[in-house]
């Protein structure tokens, strides 16, 4: 039978659970907005990219372009928008120049774009970027003049593609005489060393100041960016800096937190390092991190204080997978963090082989997150249906059920009653307005 085949959308997931074939647009959105292009327990990076390339061909190009801009400007993702843009270039998308200029917000994204372009087009040899898409070339030419010498020098790094290559390829025109001089020095490799915090620390030490004094000068002068401040808390505490009040003030400044675009779990990363120290001042810093994470959490416009929630966290073995090869944070850390923060609007439970209601979830602290992270060991299965079963047995009626998982719930292949779909249908009959 070549044509008269079943059109059922029901499929089985990796673990044999009942699932549904998604529309290509929804599947592409799901992959794009939940991936840092890192290996996952169930899926490696190359298959992810191959699936994205396949879906881009199935979806309207205008949708893909808008998704690329959304991913960069709203989700703060950098690599995925580049992949979408290059794949659209291969399909001849007619607004590529405008799209290129919208997804490039930092100079290093130009070189990333060119590197992926040559990789995706399987370019080899000395002239890997020969015959670059004209639309991408013009988009880069539009973008390069936006950046000043500091920004260009900061991201002028060694790699397969360099910023000077982008300048030569794009023939970007400087907007004034000053920028013309900057472009010339970029081409000659003579940009002025950027005045970053790393450089400032080095300069202050050259004139005889200790690292402690250098940190204090940078903090008091507000010359340390928010991300740099967050990442260097340990070193400042180790050096026993005498500007803790200034550090706390900057850490908890709502405007700085908002501008920094830090994911909430970044504060937990800093906490895990700070809490190890034998420092008298670490308690105040930890309280500041907890205040900051609250501000960051509120920026995630998801939970509605007017509604009730059951927040469920997958605690199976695959959730211990790291979110990236450069991070010590795992999926379970991120899930537990959001689970605890969301628990203020209702209940929180964890599930794996068994389901457990987390009684301690009534308030949030970073120390509690670490304790609960190590307390629950629910086994290797992902029996999400047991959470719904519990809610049915307890007659729990909530407005929303939120599940944090790497999306592979066990099905009937593992246990005859492991059918979340059937149990959810029963729950919806009783509570028709609840959303999952």
XYZ file of C-alpha atoms in Angstrom:
436
model
C 0.000 0.000 0.000
C 1.698 3.182 -1.153
C -1.172 5.655 -0.796
C -3.977 4.105 1.273
C -2.204 4.192 4.627
C -3.305 5.113 8.145
C -3.195 8.826 8.924
C -3.200 8.359 12.709
C -1.104 10.928 14.561
C -0.492 8.556 17.502
C 3.084 7.364 17.905
C 5.256 5.866 20.648
C 8.054 7.807 22.286
C 11.571 6.524 23.015
C 10.336 4.719 26.139
C 7.250 3.188 24.527
C 4.797 5.711 25.936
C 1.845 6.927 23.892
C 2.650 10.218 22.243
C 1.463 12.242 19.267
C 3.081 13.294 16.036
C 3.372 17.059 16.212
C 2.805 19.514 13.398
C 6.228 20.448 11.950
C 5.895 24.057 13.173
C 5.226 22.945 16.766
C 7.994 20.342 16.674
C 10.481 22.900 15.331
C 9.435 25.423 17.991
C 9.875 22.777 20.697
C 13.385 21.828 19.566
C 14.513 25.408 19.036
C 13.288 26.786 22.354
C 14.450 23.890 24.529
C 17.915 23.226 23.146
C 21.349 24.723 23.770
C 22.686 22.415 21.030
C 24.299 20.144 23.587
C 24.170 16.364 23.797
C 21.181 15.035 25.717
C 20.625 11.627 27.296
C 18.255 10.633 24.505
C 19.660 12.647 21.629
C 23.058 13.782 20.391
C 23.766 17.186 18.848
C 24.146 16.045 15.228
C 20.723 14.309 15.088
C 19.181 17.435 16.664
C 20.635 19.636 13.928
C 19.671 17.132 11.239
C 16.082 17.139 12.527
C 16.046 20.954 12.574
C 17.304 21.042 8.961
C 14.593 18.568 7.945
C 11.858 20.562 9.690
C 13.011 23.889 8.199
C 12.332 22.373 4.766
C 8.787 21.419 5.810
C 7.798 24.721 7.416
C 6.944 28.080 5.862
C 10.159 30.122 5.664
C 8.522 33.194 7.178
C 7.644 31.148 10.280
C 11.247 29.919 10.541
C 12.603 33.461 10.199
C 10.310 34.822 12.906
C 11.229 31.871 15.135
C 14.940 32.670 14.662
C 14.390 36.284 15.750
C 12.231 35.167 18.689
C 14.850 32.652 19.829
C 17.565 35.318 19.760
C 15.707 38.320 21.196
C 13.231 36.684 23.595
C 14.874 33.359 24.515
C 18.422 34.825 24.472
C 19.730 31.857 22.493
C 22.677 32.372 20.146
C 23.532 29.166 18.259
C 20.052 28.021 17.190
C 19.134 31.285 15.366
C 22.357 30.958 13.381
C 21.437 27.416 12.307
C 17.959 28.532 11.213
C 19.338 31.502 9.273
C 21.931 29.481 7.352
C 19.407 26.762 6.525
C 17.021 29.417 5.197
C 19.879 30.746 3.050
C 20.187 27.319 1.434
C 16.463 27.457 0.617
C 16.746 30.905 -1.001
C 14.703 32.829 1.608
C 14.140 36.310 0.179
C 14.458 38.357 3.407
C 17.756 36.876 4.510
C 19.634 40.173 4.669
C 17.166 41.635 7.157
C 17.064 38.392 9.159
C 20.868 38.242 9.412
C 21.004 41.741 10.852
C 18.281 40.899 13.403
C 19.849 37.758 14.852
C 23.376 39.161 15.194
C 23.584 41.109 18.445
C 27.270 40.463 19.283
C 30.380 40.528 17.061
C 31.265 36.895 17.791
C 27.925 35.838 16.324
C 29.199 37.018 12.939
C 32.092 34.558 13.035
C 29.822 31.832 14.425
C 27.438 32.388 11.506
C 30.245 32.133 8.960
C 31.731 29.070 10.662
C 28.374 27.257 10.590
C 27.798 28.373 6.983
C 30.968 26.686 5.781
C 30.301 23.632 7.936
C 26.702 23.270 6.767
C 27.668 23.716 3.119
C 30.535 21.213 3.528
C 33.096 23.756 2.379
C 36.723 22.638 2.522
C 40.053 23.957 1.334
C 41.597 27.388 1.655
C 38.595 29.350 0.348
C 35.901 27.815 2.526
C 33.731 30.939 2.402
C 34.054 31.535 -1.320
C 30.662 32.227 -2.930
C 29.097 33.242 0.382
C 25.381 33.985 0.133
C 25.049 37.604 -1.034
C 22.159 38.212 1.357
C 24.197 37.008 4.343
C 27.191 39.030 3.159
C 25.050 42.176 2.964
C 23.465 41.413 6.336
C 26.926 41.219 7.910
C 27.870 44.457 6.153
C 24.821 46.082 7.772
C 25.745 44.757 11.219
C 29.516 45.382 11.453
C 29.235 49.210 11.634
C 27.022 48.863 14.746
C 29.968 47.739 16.834
C 32.598 50.049 18.322
C 36.272 49.258 18.808
C 35.743 47.931 22.339
C 33.146 45.402 21.178
C 35.161 44.318 18.145
C 38.376 43.936 20.146
C 36.602 42.047 22.936
C 35.327 39.402 20.521
C 38.252 39.384 18.075
C 39.261 35.850 18.991
C 41.246 33.130 17.289
C 39.144 30.526 15.523
C 38.316 28.966 12.183
C 36.856 32.311 11.110
C 38.056 35.695 12.380
C 36.363 39.091 12.416
C 38.847 40.416 9.869
C 37.643 37.635 7.514
C 34.075 38.895 7.967
C 35.223 42.440 7.207
C 36.947 41.374 3.986
C 34.055 39.168 2.872
C 31.283 41.660 3.598
C 33.019 44.848 2.391
C 31.277 46.651 5.265
C 31.393 50.415 4.905
C 32.360 52.473 7.982
C 29.833 55.084 9.036
C 32.428 57.783 9.724
C 36.148 58.580 9.695
C 36.673 57.240 13.211
C 35.166 53.887 12.309
C 37.162 53.783 9.114
C 40.291 53.875 11.263
C 38.879 51.115 13.518
C 38.140 48.892 10.499
C 41.666 49.444 9.183
C 43.164 48.371 12.508
C 40.812 45.369 12.620
C 42.117 44.336 9.192
C 45.730 44.818 10.350
C 45.204 43.024 13.673
C 46.007 46.184 15.634
C 42.826 46.931 17.578
C 43.352 48.536 20.979
C 43.198 45.917 23.716
C 39.675 46.022 25.172
C 39.273 47.540 28.620
C 37.677 44.411 30.096
C 37.745 43.490 33.772
C 40.442 40.894 33.047
C 42.639 43.577 31.511
C 41.918 46.026 34.336
C 42.869 43.457 36.976
C 46.151 42.887 35.156
C 46.873 46.611 34.835
C 46.128 47.325 38.503
C 48.425 44.506 39.565
C 51.181 45.853 37.309
C 51.191 49.118 39.271
C 51.656 47.253 42.544
C 48.077 46.747 43.700
C 47.045 43.409 45.150
C 44.245 41.367 43.582
C 42.115 42.319 46.606
C 42.653 46.036 45.936
C 42.010 45.525 42.227
C 38.665 43.821 42.880
C 37.668 46.594 45.296
C 38.490 49.308 42.776
C 36.471 47.597 40.046
C 33.430 46.986 42.284
C 33.386 50.459 43.831
C 33.826 52.044 40.423
C 31.010 49.863 39.049
C 33.343 48.674 36.307
C 32.458 45.001 36.642
C 29.604 43.730 34.459
C 26.840 41.737 36.111
C 27.885 38.387 34.660
C 31.518 39.034 35.635
C 30.391 39.949 39.157
C 28.341 36.753 39.448
C 31.130 34.547 38.147
C 33.860 36.057 40.314
C 32.113 36.068 43.706
C 34.260 33.173 44.896
C 37.521 34.913 44.016
C 36.432 38.132 45.707
C 35.473 36.266 48.868
C 38.752 34.351 48.796
C 40.625 37.633 48.477
C 38.612 39.041 51.424
C 37.484 42.192 49.643
C 36.166 45.035 51.819
C 33.239 46.046 49.619
C 30.571 43.471 50.379
C 27.839 46.099 50.680
C 28.613 47.349 47.164
C 28.663 43.764 45.840
C 25.271 43.028 47.434
C 23.801 46.286 46.156
C 24.838 45.457 42.598
C 23.834 41.789 42.838
C 20.301 42.650 43.951
C 19.707 45.639 41.649
C 16.541 44.658 39.673
C 17.537 46.715 36.629
C 20.980 45.117 36.436
C 19.483 41.639 36.825
C 17.005 42.340 34.030
C 19.673 43.743 31.682
C 22.027 40.838 32.376
C 19.513 38.308 30.965
C 20.854 35.627 33.310
C 18.901 32.384 33.455
C 17.722 31.758 37.052
C 19.902 28.666 37.399
C 23.039 30.839 36.977
C 22.528 32.102 40.528
C 22.394 28.537 41.793
C 25.691 27.853 40.003
C 27.312 30.721 41.925
C 25.717 29.588 45.178
C 27.199 26.098 44.851
C 30.677 27.592 44.667
C 30.201 30.257 47.360
C 28.710 27.866 49.927
C 31.889 25.744 49.884
C 34.016 28.624 51.156
C 35.113 29.184 54.717
C 34.215 32.867 54.601
C 32.560 35.047 57.234
C 30.798 37.091 54.529
C 29.360 34.256 52.479
C 25.980 34.223 54.303
C 25.175 37.777 53.189
C 26.222 36.946 49.643
C 23.988 33.858 49.647
C 21.022 35.952 50.812
C 21.787 38.397 47.978
C 21.827 35.540 45.463
C 18.444 34.370 46.741
C 17.035 37.872 46.360
C 18.484 38.095 42.854
C 17.086 34.735 41.780
C 13.610 35.875 42.842
C 13.886 38.889 40.515
C 15.158 36.666 37.701
C 12.327 34.176 38.303
C 9.662 36.889 38.121
C 10.995 37.846 34.692
C 9.892 34.384 33.475
C 6.284 35.283 32.718
C 4.736 31.877 33.263
C 3.236 31.447 36.713
C 0.045 33.370 37.452
C -0.310 34.229 41.181
C -4.098 34.112 40.736
C -4.050 30.421 39.772
C -3.155 27.156 41.549
C -0.469 24.705 40.412
C 0.831 21.193 40.834
C 4.479 21.326 39.775
C 5.985 17.925 38.944
C 9.704 17.206 38.565
C 11.064 14.159 36.751
C 13.704 12.587 39.007
C 14.807 9.714 36.768
C 18.410 8.937 35.871
C 18.478 10.783 32.543
C 17.727 14.054 34.336
C 21.242 13.954 35.778
C 22.569 14.769 32.313
C 24.509 18.070 32.249
C 22.890 20.974 30.425
C 26.155 21.584 28.556
C 29.676 20.229 28.341
C 30.937 23.385 30.080
C 28.548 23.268 33.024
C 28.269 21.370 36.299
C 24.531 22.040 36.350
C 22.256 19.170 35.357
C 18.681 19.036 34.101
C 17.480 18.021 37.565
C 19.068 21.143 39.088
C 17.132 23.400 36.720
C 13.910 21.395 37.147
C 14.137 21.394 40.967
C 14.878 25.114 40.972
C 11.757 25.941 38.975
C 9.773 23.335 40.875
C 10.567 24.971 44.210
C 10.043 28.495 42.916
C 6.715 27.469 41.395
C 5.619 25.584 44.524
C 4.604 28.850 46.181
C 1.513 28.664 43.970
C 0.493 25.178 45.105
C 2.105 21.774 45.521
C 5.258 20.162 44.213
C 6.003 16.491 43.613
C 8.845 14.384 42.225
C 8.459 11.224 40.192
C 10.599 8.467 38.756
C 9.786 4.836 39.635
C 7.564 6.230 42.407
C 5.807 9.543 43.052
C 6.421 11.616 46.190
C 4.776 14.850 47.288
C 7.478 17.274 48.485
C 6.196 18.547 51.834
C 9.228 20.834 52.313
C 8.390 22.893 49.210
C 6.392 25.544 51.068
C 9.218 28.116 50.895
C 12.329 28.638 48.803
C 16.010 28.856 49.608
C 19.118 27.834 47.732
C 20.226 25.640 50.608
C 16.865 23.834 50.525
C 17.314 23.288 46.810
C 20.653 21.560 47.439
C 19.197 19.434 50.245
C 16.186 18.314 48.214
C 18.382 17.767 45.179
C 20.235 15.073 47.128
C 17.319 13.752 49.187
C 15.069 12.228 46.566
C 16.172 9.184 44.655
C 13.086 7.818 42.947
C 14.658 5.146 40.739
C 15.311 4.954 37.018
C 11.805 4.858 35.528
C 9.789 7.876 34.410
C 6.301 6.999 35.634
C 4.677 10.386 35.220
C 1.265 8.742 35.338
C 1.741 8.071 39.069
C 1.558 11.811 39.770
C -1.819 12.043 38.004
C -2.930 8.888 39.806
C -2.058 10.540 43.140
C -4.018 13.671 42.227
C -7.051 11.583 41.285
C -6.922 9.613 44.525
C -6.607 12.803 46.592
C -9.228 14.701 44.555
C -6.752 17.514 43.966
C -8.253 20.138 41.686
C -5.740 22.707 40.367
C -5.725 25.193 37.524
C -2.432 23.968 36.078
C -0.264 20.851 36.125
C 3.331 21.617 35.093
C 5.818 18.822 34.350
C 9.574 19.403 34.117
C 11.064 16.447 32.261
C 13.376 15.553 29.391
C 10.158 14.398 27.691
C 10.461 10.617 27.685
C 7.765 9.265 30.029
C 7.461 5.494 30.376
C 4.493 3.842 28.737
C 2.641 0.530 28.759
C 5.704 -1.275 27.391
C 7.177 -0.969 30.896
C 4.018 -1.311 32.985
C 0.448 -2.127 31.965
C -0.974 0.812 33.948
C 1.636 3.338 32.793
C -0.732 5.351 30.654
C -0.660 9.057 31.448
C -2.950 9.773 28.491
C -5.820 7.665 29.902
C -5.382 8.983 33.447
C -5.244 12.566 32.216
C -8.494 12.034 30.302
C -10.143 10.865 33.548
C -8.703 13.858 35.432
C -10.011 16.243 32.748
C -13.490 14.763 33.048
C -13.481 15.703 36.719
C -11.620 19.006 36.286
C -12.321 20.226 32.718
C -10.600 23.602 33.121
C -7.211 22.276 34.272
C -4.318 22.793 31.842
C -1.308 20.463 31.501
